Amino acid sequence: MKKFIISSLFLIVLAVFAVSCGKKTPDEHHDTDSDPAEINDSDSNSGTNDNDGTPIDSNKDNTSSDCNYSSADNRIKPKNEELLFSGIIFGETSLTKYIYIMNRCYSCDPASPLSIKSITIVDKDGNAEPGTFVIESNPLDNGAVNLQNDEEIEIGVSVKASTWEDQVRYLRIKSNDKCKPEFDIPLTAQTKPTGRIKVKTLDDDEDDEILMFTDVLSELVNQIEIYNEGISLLKLSSVSISEGQSKNSNEMGFFIQEAPEPGISIAPGEKLTLDVGCRNDKEYPSPLTGELLITNTDPTEYGANAEKRIALKCGPNVKEYPTARLKCEPEKVSVFQWAVMDGGESTDSDGESKDGLRYLWSFSTTPGGISLDIVDDSNRAGTPLNGDPSNKISRAAFQAKIKGSYTVKLVVINEKGVSSVPAECTVEAISDDDLAVKMLWNNKNSDIDLHLIRPDGEFGDLASDCYYWNCSPQYPGERPDWGVEGETKDNPFIDIDNTDGIGPETVTINKPENGIYKVIVHAYDTSKGPSTVVLKAYAHGVEEKTASLLMNQSDTCWDVFTIEVEDGSESKKKITIKEITPVQTYECSRPTH
């Protein structure tokens, strides 16, 4: 009996051992160097069933029910599981962010790569609805892209914050991937909580940019409502009458009754009511103009509302004011170049007449708050026009000294003394000039000229020498065409021929052709005294060399710099500036023009 029991137990153990040895391990199903993620993908796609036995499609991308990656299969794999845009200011566009997609294959056939067929942005239902998301750089612009093992592509995406709520979309990538022919990557945009200002004027005029006071006998108060349309606190740094202020009850002008304390905050969805008044002469009221300035923490619209300005109009016929119209030409210039502002389309209160108008020019903003002269465009060396209410010049200009935004303001005044609502235009100065040379001198009675000679050029030659006659805006000489014919970026330009001042005169080339240039100074006329001349040479907006010399004889020249331009890295030229030594002057003939 004991032998029978022992024998039976032995047979059972042997059977169990045999069954165990007959099973295969996971290593026998996959290559020894397989990606664990690939194993998981294979298991999840092929081994999960509904209660009725139907395989579950967990990717929602038409994945094949028998999908099973092998080391020889193409596999789409993103480096980013999602793309999150956070902290975007309402109304602004984010920086471009990038998604990288690769072919994660171990031993694929080069003849059968992973083919990326389309890249689109869809909503949660799969509809082609990008919202405010934009594909900024699409590698499929020129057709499908094929990826071998470990090769990748870069996709750039941006978004505009058009709502306070989160925006969610999906970057859908279609390919010949065996398991995921449609692959979605979530895109989420989160708007930064900020305050947002909106002003409503409670007067008889529908324009909320102007507060009107009519029928003023001696004093009249109107109301302004300041709303916070954002989702965070709106802080008012200051509220003041910036123009036309009445300082006491006996002075005509504008005032604020019980101005709010600096730093007061308005909660989201709330408002602050402001009482703004006008004082006028009871017996002989005059048309008055002014401005209310609300400085606040609204960062939206790229900071345009951080200084909210409301025009104030008070007195008889206040609605019949002239209209200022202003345009900047061009709206983008290089540093050291001139921008022109044209107010010639401004009209009197009848909407047609221009006779008798006066033009009050000023800057609203300059980079870093620097001071600049606004001058007559036809006489750039003339008297500055800034702040002169008697000026009748409608076309003005200024020279952009540094990189940044310049906002010019124009107010026109008619013969009755009624002012317009200010008109503004903005010029953006960019330091994209590869080459610039600036000249100054210290005797306003001397006439000194700057010359830039192109490679293999000659002094005084109209085709190869850039000087006052053919390069400055005052003279009719034919402009030189250097480098590529018809291309303007490789042509030189002189901002002004200053004959009765001390400069500066500046010559620039945005994208010069390769070669060695020469800078020459010509003492055109020093009969009324010598002058110390200073030359500054710039490469890519950075001052590289400075040289100076006393010039005391007319019709003498000074060879100052050589400037060698070569191909550089990326889009920048390599520019080498050298001072010519020994420093000396020599006799030279005046150009024929």
Coordinates of C-alpha atoms in Angstrom, one line a residue:
M1 CA 0.0 0.0 0.0
K2 CA 2.8 2.4 0.9
K3 CA 4.6 1.6 -2.3
F4 CA 1.5 2.3 -4.3
I5 CA 1.0 5.8 -2.6
I6 CA 4.7 6.7 -3.1
S7 CA 4.5 5.6 -6.8
S8 CA 1.3 7.7 -7.3
L9 CA 2.9 10.8 -5.8
F10 CA 6.0 10.4 -8.0
L11 CA 3.9 10.1 -11.1
I12 CA 1.9 13.3 -10.3
V13 CA 5.1 15.3 -9.6
L14 CA 6.6 14.0 -12.9
A15 CA 3.5 15.0 -14.8
V16 CA 3.5 18.6 -13.4
F17 CA 7.2 18.9 -14.2
A18 CA 6.6 17.8 -17.8
V19 CA 3.8 20.3 -18.3
S20 CA 5.9 23.1 -16.9
C21 CA 8.8 22.3 -19.2
G22 CA 6.5 22.3 -22.2
K23 CA 5.5 26.0 -21.8
K24 CA 7.4 28.7 -23.6
T25 CA 8.8 31.8 -21.7
P26 CA 8.2 35.4 -22.9
D27 CA 11.8 35.5 -24.1
E28 CA 10.9 32.8 -26.7
H29 CA 8.1 35.0 -28.1
H30 CA 10.3 38.1 -28.7
D31 CA 13.9 38.9 -29.8
T32 CA 16.2 39.3 -26.8
D33 CA 16.7 43.0 -27.6
S34 CA 13.0 43.9 -27.9
D35 CA 11.7 47.2 -26.4
P36 CA 9.6 46.4 -23.3
A37 CA 7.1 49.0 -24.6
E38 CA 6.7 47.0 -27.8
I39 CA 6.0 43.9 -25.8
N40 CA 3.3 45.8 -23.8
D41 CA 1.8 47.2 -27.0
S42 CA 1.6 43.7 -28.5
D43 CA 0.0 42.3 -25.4
S44 CA -2.5 45.1 -25.1
N45 CA -3.6 45.0 -28.7
S46 CA -4.0 41.2 -29.0
G47 CA -4.9 40.0 -25.6
T48 CA -7.8 42.1 -24.3
N49 CA -11.4 41.3 -25.1
D50 CA -14.9 42.6 -24.3
N51 CA -17.4 40.3 -22.5
D52 CA -18.6 39.0 -25.9
G53 CA -15.0 38.2 -26.9
T54 CA -14.6 41.1 -29.4
P55 CA -11.1 42.7 -29.2
I56 CA -11.0 46.2 -27.7
D57 CA -9.5 49.0 -29.9
S58 CA -7.7 50.9 -27.1
N59 CA -6.0 53.4 -29.6
K60 CA -9.1 54.5 -31.4
D61 CA -7.0 54.6 -34.6
N62 CA -8.2 51.6 -36.6
T63 CA -5.5 49.4 -35.0
S64 CA -5.5 46.0 -36.5
S65 CA -6.9 43.4 -34.0
D66 CA -3.9 41.1 -34.9
C67 CA -1.3 43.9 -34.6
N68 CA 2.0 42.6 -33.1
Y69 CA 5.2 44.6 -33.5
S70 CA 8.3 42.6 -34.4
S71 CA 11.9 43.9 -34.5
A72 CA 11.4 44.3 -38.3
D73 CA 8.3 46.4 -38.1
N74 CA 8.2 50.2 -38.5
R75 CA 6.8 51.9 -35.4
I76 CA 5.8 55.5 -35.0
K77 CA 7.1 56.9 -31.7
P78 CA 6.9 60.5 -30.4
K79 CA 9.4 62.1 -28.1
N80 CA 6.5 64.2 -26.7
E81 CA 3.5 62.6 -25.2
E82 CA 1.7 66.0 -25.4
L83 CA 2.4 69.6 -26.1
L84 CA 1.4 72.1 -23.4
F85 CA 1.3 75.9 -24.0
S86 CA 0.9 77.6 -20.6
G87 CA 1.0 81.2 -19.4
I88 CA -0.1 82.8 -22.7
I89 CA -1.3 86.4 -22.5
F90 CA -4.9 86.8 -23.7
G91 CA -5.0 87.9 -27.3
E92 CA -1.4 87.0 -27.9
T93 CA 0.3 84.3 -29.9
S94 CA 2.6 81.8 -28.2
L95 CA 6.2 81.0 -29.2
T96 CA 6.5 78.0 -31.5
K97 CA 6.9 74.7 -29.7
Y98 CA 8.1 71.5 -31.4
I99 CA 7.1 67.9 -31.5
Y100 CA 9.6 65.2 -32.6
I101 CA 8.4 62.0 -34.3
M102 CA 10.7 59.1 -35.0
N103 CA 10.7 55.6 -36.4
R104 CA 11.5 53.2 -33.5
C105 CA 12.5 50.2 -35.5
Y106 CA 15.3 47.8 -34.7
S107 CA 16.0 45.9 -37.9
C108 CA 13.7 47.4 -40.6
D109 CA 14.1 46.9 -44.3
P110 CA 15.4 50.2 -45.8
A111 CA 13.3 49.5 -48.8
S112 CA 10.1 49.8 -46.6
P113 CA 10.5 52.9 -44.4
L114 CA 7.9 54.5 -42.1
S115 CA 6.0 56.8 -44.4
I116 CA 4.4 59.9 -42.7
K117 CA 1.5 60.8 -45.0
S118 CA -0.3 63.7 -43.4
I119 CA -0.1 66.0 -40.3
T120 CA -3.3 67.9 -39.3
I121 CA -4.9 69.4 -36.2
V122 CA -8.3 67.9 -35.2
D123 CA -10.8 68.3 -32.4
K124 CA -11.9 65.7 -29.9
D125 CA -14.3 64.2 -32.4
G126 CA -11.6 63.9 -35.1
N127 CA -12.9 66.8 -37.2
A128 CA -10.4 69.0 -39.0
E129 CA -10.9 72.0 -36.6
P130 CA -7.6 73.6 -35.5
G131 CA -9.2 76.4 -33.5
T132 CA -6.3 78.9 -33.1
F133 CA -3.6 76.3 -33.2
V134 CA -1.3 76.7 -36.3
I135 CA 1.3 74.3 -37.7
E136 CA 4.2 76.7 -38.2
S137 CA 6.7 74.3 -39.6
N138 CA 5.4 71.2 -41.4
P139 CA 8.0 68.7 -42.8
L140 CA 5.3 67.5 -45.2
D141 CA 5.0 70.8 -47.1
N142 CA 6.7 69.1 -50.1
G143 CA 5.0 65.8 -49.8
A144 CA 5.2 62.6 -47.6
V145 CA 8.3 62.0 -45.6
N146 CA 10.0 58.5 -45.2
L147 CA 11.8 57.6 -42.0
Q148 CA 14.3 54.9 -41.5
N149 CA 15.2 53.4 -38.1
D150 CA 15.8 56.1 -35.5
E151 CA 15.3 58.9 -38.0
E152 CA 12.9 61.7 -36.8
I153 CA 11.0 64.8 -38.0
E154 CA 10.3 68.1 -36.3
I155 CA 6.8 69.7 -36.3
G156 CA 6.4 73.3 -35.0
V157 CA 3.1 74.4 -33.5
S158 CA 1.9 77.8 -32.1
V159 CA -1.5 79.0 -30.7
K160 CA -3.2 82.2 -30.0
A161 CA -4.9 82.7 -26.6
S162 CA -8.4 83.6 -27.8
T163 CA -10.3 82.4 -24.7
W164 CA -9.8 82.3 -21.0
E165 CA -10.7 78.6 -21.0
D166 CA -8.2 75.8 -21.9
Q167 CA -8.1 75.0 -25.6
V168 CA -7.6 71.4 -26.4
R169 CA -6.9 69.9 -29.9
Y170 CA -4.9 67.0 -31.2
L171 CA -2.1 66.7 -33.7
R172 CA -3.1 63.8 -35.9
I173 CA -0.3 62.0 -37.7
K174 CA -1.2 59.5 -40.4
S175 CA 1.4 57.0 -41.6
N176 CA 1.8 53.4 -42.7
D177 CA 2.5 52.3 -39.2
K178 CA 1.3 48.7 -38.8
C179 CA -0.4 49.2 -35.4
K180 CA -1.2 53.0 -35.3
P181 CA -1.9 54.4 -38.7
E182 CA -3.5 57.4 -37.0
F183 CA -1.6 58.7 -34.1
D184 CA -2.9 61.7 -32.0
I185 CA -0.8 63.9 -29.7
P186 CA -2.8 66.2 -27.4
L187 CA -2.3 70.0 -27.7
T188 CA -3.4 72.1 -24.7
A189 CA -3.3 75.9 -24.5
Q190 CA -3.7 77.6 -21.1
T191 CA -4.3 81.4 -21.0
K192 CA -2.5 83.2 -18.2
P193 CA -5.0 84.7 -15.7
T194 CA -4.8 88.5 -16.1
G195 CA -7.0 91.6 -15.8
R196 CA -8.3 93.2 -19.0
I197 CA -9.4 96.8 -19.1
K198 CA -12.5 98.2 -20.9
V199 CA -13.6 101.8 -20.6
K200 CA -17.1 103.1 -21.3
T201 CA -17.8 106.8 -21.5
L202 CA -21.3 107.8 -20.3
D203 CA -21.9 110.8 -22.5
D204 CA -23.9 111.7 -25.6
D205 CA -21.2 110.3 -28.0
E206 CA -21.0 106.6 -28.9
D207 CA -17.2 106.7 -29.1
D208 CA -15.7 105.3 -25.9
E209 CA -12.3 106.7 -26.9
I210 CA -13.6 110.2 -26.4
L211 CA -15.4 111.8 -23.4
M212 CA -17.5 114.7 -24.6
F213 CA -18.7 117.7 -22.6
T214 CA -21.3 119.9 -24.3
D215 CA -23.4 122.8 -23.0
V216 CA -20.8 123.7 -20.4
L217 CA -21.9 126.8 -18.5
S218 CA -19.2 126.9 -16.0
E219 CA -18.5 123.3 -14.8
L220 CA -19.8 119.9 -15.9
V221 CA -19.1 116.4 -14.7
N222 CA -19.4 113.2 -16.8
Q223 CA -18.8 109.6 -15.8
I224 CA -16.4 107.0 -17.0
E225 CA -16.8 103.3 -16.1
I226 CA -13.7 101.2 -16.0
Y227 CA -14.4 97.4 -16.3
N228 CA -12.3 94.4 -15.7
E229 CA -13.1 91.9 -18.4
G230 CA -10.3 89.5 -17.4
I231 CA -10.2 86.7 -14.8
S232 CA -7.7 88.2 -12.4
L233 CA -7.3 91.5 -10.5
L234 CA -6.8 94.6 -12.6
K235 CA -4.6 97.1 -10.8
L236 CA -4.8 100.8 -11.7
S237 CA -1.3 102.2 -11.1
S238 CA -2.5 105.8 -11.7
V239 CA -5.5 107.8 -13.1
S240 CA -4.7 111.3 -14.1
I241 CA -5.4 114.2 -16.5
S242 CA -2.3 114.0 -18.7
E243 CA -3.2 116.9 -20.9
G244 CA -5.4 120.0 -20.4
Q245 CA -5.6 119.7 -16.6
S246 CA -7.4 122.4 -14.5
K247 CA -5.4 122.8 -11.3
N248 CA -8.0 124.9 -9.5
S249 CA -11.6 126.0 -9.7
N250 CA -10.6 129.3 -11.4
E251 CA -8.7 127.6 -14.2
M252 CA -10.3 126.3 -17.4
G253 CA -9.6 122.6 -18.2
F254 CA -10.3 119.1 -17.0
F255 CA -10.2 117.5 -13.5
I256 CA -11.1 114.3 -11.7
Q257 CA -13.4 114.3 -8.7
E258 CA -12.0 112.1 -6.0
A259 CA -9.4 110.3 -8.0
P260 CA -8.8 106.7 -6.9
E261 CA -5.8 105.9 -4.8
P262 CA -2.8 104.7 -6.8
G263 CA -2.7 100.9 -6.9
I264 CA -6.4 100.3 -6.5
S265 CA -7.6 97.0 -7.9
I266 CA -10.8 96.0 -9.8
A267 CA -12.0 92.4 -9.3
P268 CA -12.9 90.3 -12.4
G269 CA -16.3 91.3 -13.7
E270 CA -16.4 94.4 -11.5
K271 CA -16.2 98.1 -12.5
L272 CA -15.0 101.4 -11.1
T273 CA -16.9 104.6 -11.8
L274 CA -14.8 107.7 -12.3
D275 CA -16.2 111.3 -12.2
V276 CA -14.4 113.5 -14.7
G277 CA -15.2 117.2 -15.1
C278 CA -14.6 120.2 -17.3
R279 CA -14.3 123.8 -16.2
N280 CA -15.0 126.5 -18.8
D281 CA -15.6 130.2 -18.9
K282 CA -19.3 130.8 -18.1
E283 CA -19.6 134.0 -20.3
Y284 CA -17.1 133.2 -23.1
P285 CA -16.7 129.4 -23.2
S286 CA -13.9 128.1 -25.4
P287 CA -13.3 124.8 -27.2
L288 CA -11.0 122.7 -24.9
T289 CA -9.2 119.4 -25.5
G290 CA -7.4 117.2 -23.1
E291 CA -6.5 113.6 -22.2
L292 CA -7.3 111.2 -19.4
L293 CA -4.5 108.6 -18.8
I294 CA -5.3 105.3 -17.0
T295 CA -2.1 103.4 -16.3
N296 CA -2.9 99.8 -15.4
T297 CA -1.6 96.2 -15.3
D298 CA -3.5 94.9 -18.4
P299 CA -0.9 93.0 -20.4
T300 CA -3.2 92.0 -23.3
E301 CA -2.9 93.1 -26.9
Y302 CA 0.9 93.1 -26.4
G303 CA 0.7 95.8 -23.7
A304 CA -1.2 98.3 -25.9
N305 CA -3.9 98.8 -23.1
A306 CA -1.4 99.3 -20.3
E307 CA -1.7 103.0 -20.9
K308 CA -5.3 103.6 -21.7
R309 CA -5.9 107.1 -23.1
I310 CA -9.3 108.8 -23.4
A311 CA -9.5 112.1 -25.4
L312 CA -11.4 114.9 -23.6
K313 CA -13.5 117.5 -25.6
C314 CA -15.2 120.4 -23.9
G315 CA -16.9 123.6 -25.0
P316 CA -19.0 125.0 -27.9
N317 CA -19.0 123.1 -31.3
V318 CA -16.9 120.5 -29.6
K319 CA -18.0 117.9 -32.1
E320 CA -16.7 120.0 -35.0
Y321 CA -13.0 119.3 -34.4
P322 CA -10.4 118.6 -37.1
T323 CA -9.3 115.1 -37.9
A324 CA -5.6 114.0 -37.7
R325 CA -4.6 111.3 -40.2
L326 CA -1.1 109.9 -40.0
K327 CA 0.9 107.1 -41.7
C328 CA 4.5 106.0 -41.2
E329 CA 6.5 105.3 -44.3
P330 CA 7.9 102.7 -43.9
E331 CA 6.7 101.0 -40.8
K332 CA 9.9 99.1 -40.4
V333 CA 13.4 100.5 -40.9
S334 CA 17.0 99.5 -40.0
V335 CA 18.9 101.3 -37.2
F336 CA 20.4 104.6 -38.4
Q337 CA 17.9 104.9 -41.3
W338 CA 15.1 107.5 -41.5
A339 CA 11.4 107.1 -41.1
V340 CA 8.9 109.5 -42.7
M341 CA 5.6 110.5 -41.2
D342 CA 2.9 111.9 -43.4
G343 CA 0.0 113.9 -41.9
G344 CA -1.0 115.5 -45.2
E345 CA -4.4 113.7 -45.3
S346 CA -5.5 115.5 -42.1
T347 CA -8.6 117.7 -42.5
D348 CA -10.5 120.5 -40.7
S349 CA -13.9 119.9 -39.1
D350 CA -15.6 120.0 -42.5
G351 CA -13.8 116.9 -43.5
E352 CA -12.2 118.5 -46.6
S353 CA -10.4 121.7 -45.9
K354 CA -6.7 121.6 -45.0
D355 CA -6.0 125.4 -45.2
G356 CA -4.7 126.9 -42.0
L357 CA -4.1 123.6 -40.2
R358 CA -1.1 123.5 -37.8
Y359 CA 0.7 120.2 -37.0
L360 CA 1.8 119.4 -33.5
W361 CA 4.4 116.6 -33.6
S362 CA 5.7 114.5 -30.7
F363 CA 6.7 111.0 -29.6
S364 CA 4.4 108.9 -27.5
T365 CA 7.1 106.3 -26.9
T366 CA 10.7 105.7 -27.9
P367 CA 13.0 102.8 -27.1
G368 CA 14.4 103.3 -23.6
G369 CA 12.7 106.8 -23.5
I370 CA 15.5 108.3 -25.6
S371 CA 15.1 111.9 -26.9
L372 CA 14.9 112.3 -30.7
D373 CA 14.3 115.2 -33.0
I374 CA 11.4 115.2 -35.4
V375 CA 12.3 117.4 -38.4
D376 CA 11.0 118.6 -41.8
D377 CA 11.4 115.7 -44.2
S378 CA 12.5 118.1 -46.9
N379 CA 15.1 119.7 -44.7
R380 CA 16.4 117.0 -42.3
A381 CA 19.2 119.3 -41.0
G382 CA 16.7 122.0 -40.0
T383 CA 15.1 123.0 -36.7
P384 CA 13.3 120.3 -34.8
L385 CA 9.5 120.4 -34.9
N386 CA 8.8 118.6 -31.6
G387 CA 6.2 120.3 -29.5
D388 CA 5.8 123.4 -31.8
P389 CA 2.0 124.2 -32.0
S390 CA 2.7 126.9 -34.7
N391 CA 4.3 124.5 -37.1
K392 CA 2.6 124.1 -40.5
I393 CA 4.8 121.2 -41.9
S394 CA 2.7 118.1 -42.5
R395 CA 5.4 115.7 -43.6
A396 CA 8.1 115.0 -41.0
A397 CA 10.9 112.5 -40.4
F398 CA 13.2 111.1 -37.7
Q399 CA 16.3 108.9 -37.6
A400 CA 16.0 105.7 -35.7
K401 CA 19.1 105.7 -33.4
I402 CA 18.6 102.4 -31.6
K403 CA 16.6 99.2 -32.1
G404 CA 13.0 99.2 -30.9
S405 CA 9.5 100.7 -31.4
Y406 CA 8.9 104.4 -32.0
T407 CA 5.4 105.7 -31.7
V408 CA 4.8 109.2 -33.2
K409 CA 1.8 111.3 -32.3
L410 CA 0.2 114.0 -34.4
V411 CA -2.4 116.6 -33.3
V412 CA -3.7 119.0 -35.8
I413 CA -5.1 122.4 -34.8
N414 CA -7.4 124.6 -36.9
E415 CA -7.5 128.4 -37.1
K416 CA -10.1 128.5 -34.3
G417 CA -7.7 126.7 -32.0
V418 CA -9.7 123.5 -31.8
S419 CA -7.4 120.4 -31.6
S420 CA -8.0 117.0 -33.1
V421 CA -8.0 113.7 -31.4
P422 CA -4.3 112.5 -31.6
A423 CA -3.4 110.2 -34.4
E424 CA -0.5 107.8 -34.0
C425 CA 1.7 105.5 -36.1
T426 CA 4.5 103.2 -35.0
V427 CA 7.9 102.5 -36.6
E428 CA 9.9 99.4 -35.7
A429 CA 13.7 99.8 -36.0
I430 CA 15.6 96.6 -36.5
S431 CA 19.4 96.1 -36.4
D432 CA 19.6 93.9 -39.4
D433 CA 22.0 96.2 -41.3
D434 CA 25.2 94.1 -41.6
L435 CA 27.2 97.2 -42.4
A436 CA 26.9 100.8 -41.1
V437 CA 29.4 103.7 -40.9
K438 CA 28.5 107.0 -39.1
M439 CA 30.4 110.3 -39.4
L440 CA 30.3 113.3 -37.1
W441 CA 32.4 116.6 -37.1
N442 CA 32.7 119.5 -34.7
N443 CA 32.6 122.6 -36.9
K444 CA 29.1 123.4 -38.3
N445 CA 30.7 125.7 -40.9
S446 CA 32.7 122.9 -42.5
D447 CA 31.3 120.7 -45.2
I448 CA 32.5 117.1 -44.8
D449 CA 31.4 114.2 -47.0
L450 CA 31.4 110.5 -46.4
H451 CA 32.2 108.0 -49.2
L452 CA 31.8 104.2 -49.3
I453 CA 33.6 102.6 -52.2
R454 CA 32.5 99.1 -53.3
P455 CA 35.0 96.3 -54.0
D456 CA 37.2 97.3 -57.0
G457 CA 35.5 100.7 -57.1
E458 CA 36.9 104.3 -57.5
F459 CA 36.4 107.5 -55.6
G460 CA 33.9 109.8 -57.4
D461 CA 32.6 107.1 -59.7
L462 CA 28.8 107.2 -59.8
A463 CA 28.5 103.4 -60.2
S464 CA 31.0 102.3 -57.5
D465 CA 31.2 105.2 -55.0
C466 CA 28.3 105.9 -52.6
Y467 CA 28.3 109.6 -51.6
Y468 CA 25.9 112.6 -51.3
W469 CA 25.0 112.9 -55.0
N470 CA 23.8 109.3 -55.7
C471 CA 23.1 107.9 -52.2
S472 CA 21.4 110.6 -50.1
P473 CA 17.7 111.5 -50.5
Q474 CA 18.3 115.2 -51.2
Y475 CA 19.8 114.8 -54.7
P476 CA 18.5 113.3 -58.0
G477 CA 21.6 111.3 -58.9
E478 CA 20.8 107.7 -60.0
R479 CA 21.0 105.3 -57.1
P480 CA 23.8 102.7 -57.3
D481 CA 22.8 99.1 -57.8
W482 CA 25.4 96.9 -56.1
G483 CA 25.5 93.2 -55.8
V484 CA 22.5 91.4 -57.4
E485 CA 20.9 93.6 -60.1
G486 CA 17.4 94.7 -58.9
E487 CA 17.9 93.6 -55.3
T488 CA 17.8 96.5 -52.9
K489 CA 19.2 94.9 -49.7
D490 CA 22.7 94.9 -51.1
N491 CA 22.6 98.6 -52.1
P492 CA 24.1 101.4 -50.0
F493 CA 22.1 104.3 -48.6
I494 CA 23.2 107.6 -47.0
D495 CA 20.6 109.1 -44.7
I496 CA 21.4 112.8 -45.3
D497 CA 24.0 115.2 -46.8
N498 CA 24.5 117.6 -43.8
T499 CA 26.0 120.7 -45.3
D500 CA 25.3 123.2 -42.5
G501 CA 25.5 121.0 -39.4
I502 CA 27.9 118.6 -37.6
G503 CA 26.3 115.3 -38.6
P504 CA 25.8 112.6 -38.1
E505 CA 25.8 111.3 -41.7
T506 CA 25.4 107.5 -41.9
V507 CA 25.9 105.1 -44.8
T508 CA 24.3 101.6 -44.4
I509 CA 24.1 98.4 -46.4
N510 CA 21.5 95.8 -45.3
K511 CA 23.1 92.7 -46.9
P512 CA 26.4 93.7 -48.6
E513 CA 27.9 91.5 -51.3
N514 CA 31.3 89.9 -50.5
G515 CA 34.5 91.8 -51.1
I516 CA 36.6 94.6 -49.6
Y517 CA 35.0 98.0 -49.2
K518 CA 36.8 101.3 -48.5
V519 CA 35.6 104.2 -46.3
I520 CA 36.9 107.7 -47.4
V521 CA 36.3 111.1 -45.9
H522 CA 36.4 114.1 -48.2
A523 CA 36.9 117.6 -46.7
Y524 CA 34.7 119.3 -49.3
D525 CA 35.0 122.8 -47.8
T526 CA 37.0 123.8 -44.7
S527 CA 37.5 127.5 -45.7
K528 CA 35.6 128.6 -42.6
G529 CA 37.7 126.7 -40.2
P530 CA 39.1 123.2 -39.6
S531 CA 37.0 120.3 -38.2
T532 CA 37.8 117.2 -36.2
V533 CA 36.0 114.3 -38.0
V534 CA 35.0 111.1 -36.1
L535 CA 34.1 107.9 -37.9
K536 CA 32.4 104.9 -36.3
A537 CA 32.0 101.6 -38.1
Y538 CA 29.4 99.0 -37.1
A539 CA 28.9 95.3 -38.0
H540 CA 25.5 93.8 -37.3
G541 CA 24.6 96.9 -35.2
V542 CA 27.7 96.6 -32.9
E543 CA 30.3 99.4 -33.0
E544 CA 33.6 97.7 -34.0
K545 CA 36.0 100.6 -34.9
T546 CA 36.3 104.3 -34.2
A547 CA 38.8 106.8 -35.8
S548 CA 39.2 110.6 -35.7
L549 CA 41.3 113.2 -37.5
L550 CA 41.6 117.0 -37.7
M551 CA 41.0 118.0 -41.3
N552 CA 42.0 121.6 -42.1
Q553 CA 42.3 121.8 -45.9
S554 CA 39.6 121.8 -48.5
D555 CA 39.6 119.1 -51.2
T556 CA 41.7 116.6 -49.1
C557 CA 40.8 113.0 -48.5
W558 CA 41.4 110.6 -45.6
D559 CA 41.3 106.8 -46.2
V560 CA 39.8 105.6 -42.9
F561 CA 38.7 101.9 -43.0
T562 CA 38.8 98.8 -45.1
I563 CA 35.8 96.5 -44.5
E564 CA 36.0 92.9 -45.7
V565 CA 32.7 91.0 -46.2
E566 CA 32.7 87.2 -46.4
D567 CA 30.2 84.4 -46.1
G568 CA 29.7 83.6 -42.4
S569 CA 27.6 81.3 -40.3
E570 CA 23.9 80.9 -40.9
S571 CA 22.4 84.1 -42.4
K572 CA 25.1 86.5 -41.0
K573 CA 28.0 87.7 -43.1
K574 CA 31.5 87.7 -41.6
I575 CA 32.6 91.4 -41.5
T576 CA 36.2 92.4 -40.7
I577 CA 36.9 96.2 -40.2
K578 CA 40.4 97.5 -40.2
E579 CA 41.8 101.0 -39.7
I580 CA 44.1 102.1 -42.5
T581 CA 47.5 103.1 -41.3
P582 CA 49.5 105.3 -41.3
V583 CA 46.8 107.9 -40.9
Q584 CA 47.3 110.7 -43.4
T585 CA 45.5 113.1 -45.8
Y586 CA 46.1 113.7 -49.5
E587 CA 44.8 116.0 -52.2
C588 CA 41.8 114.8 -54.1
S589 CA 39.5 116.2 -56.7
R590 CA 35.8 116.9 -56.1
P591 CA 33.4 114.5 -57.8
T592 CA 31.9 115.9 -60.9
H593 CA 28.5 115.8 -59.3

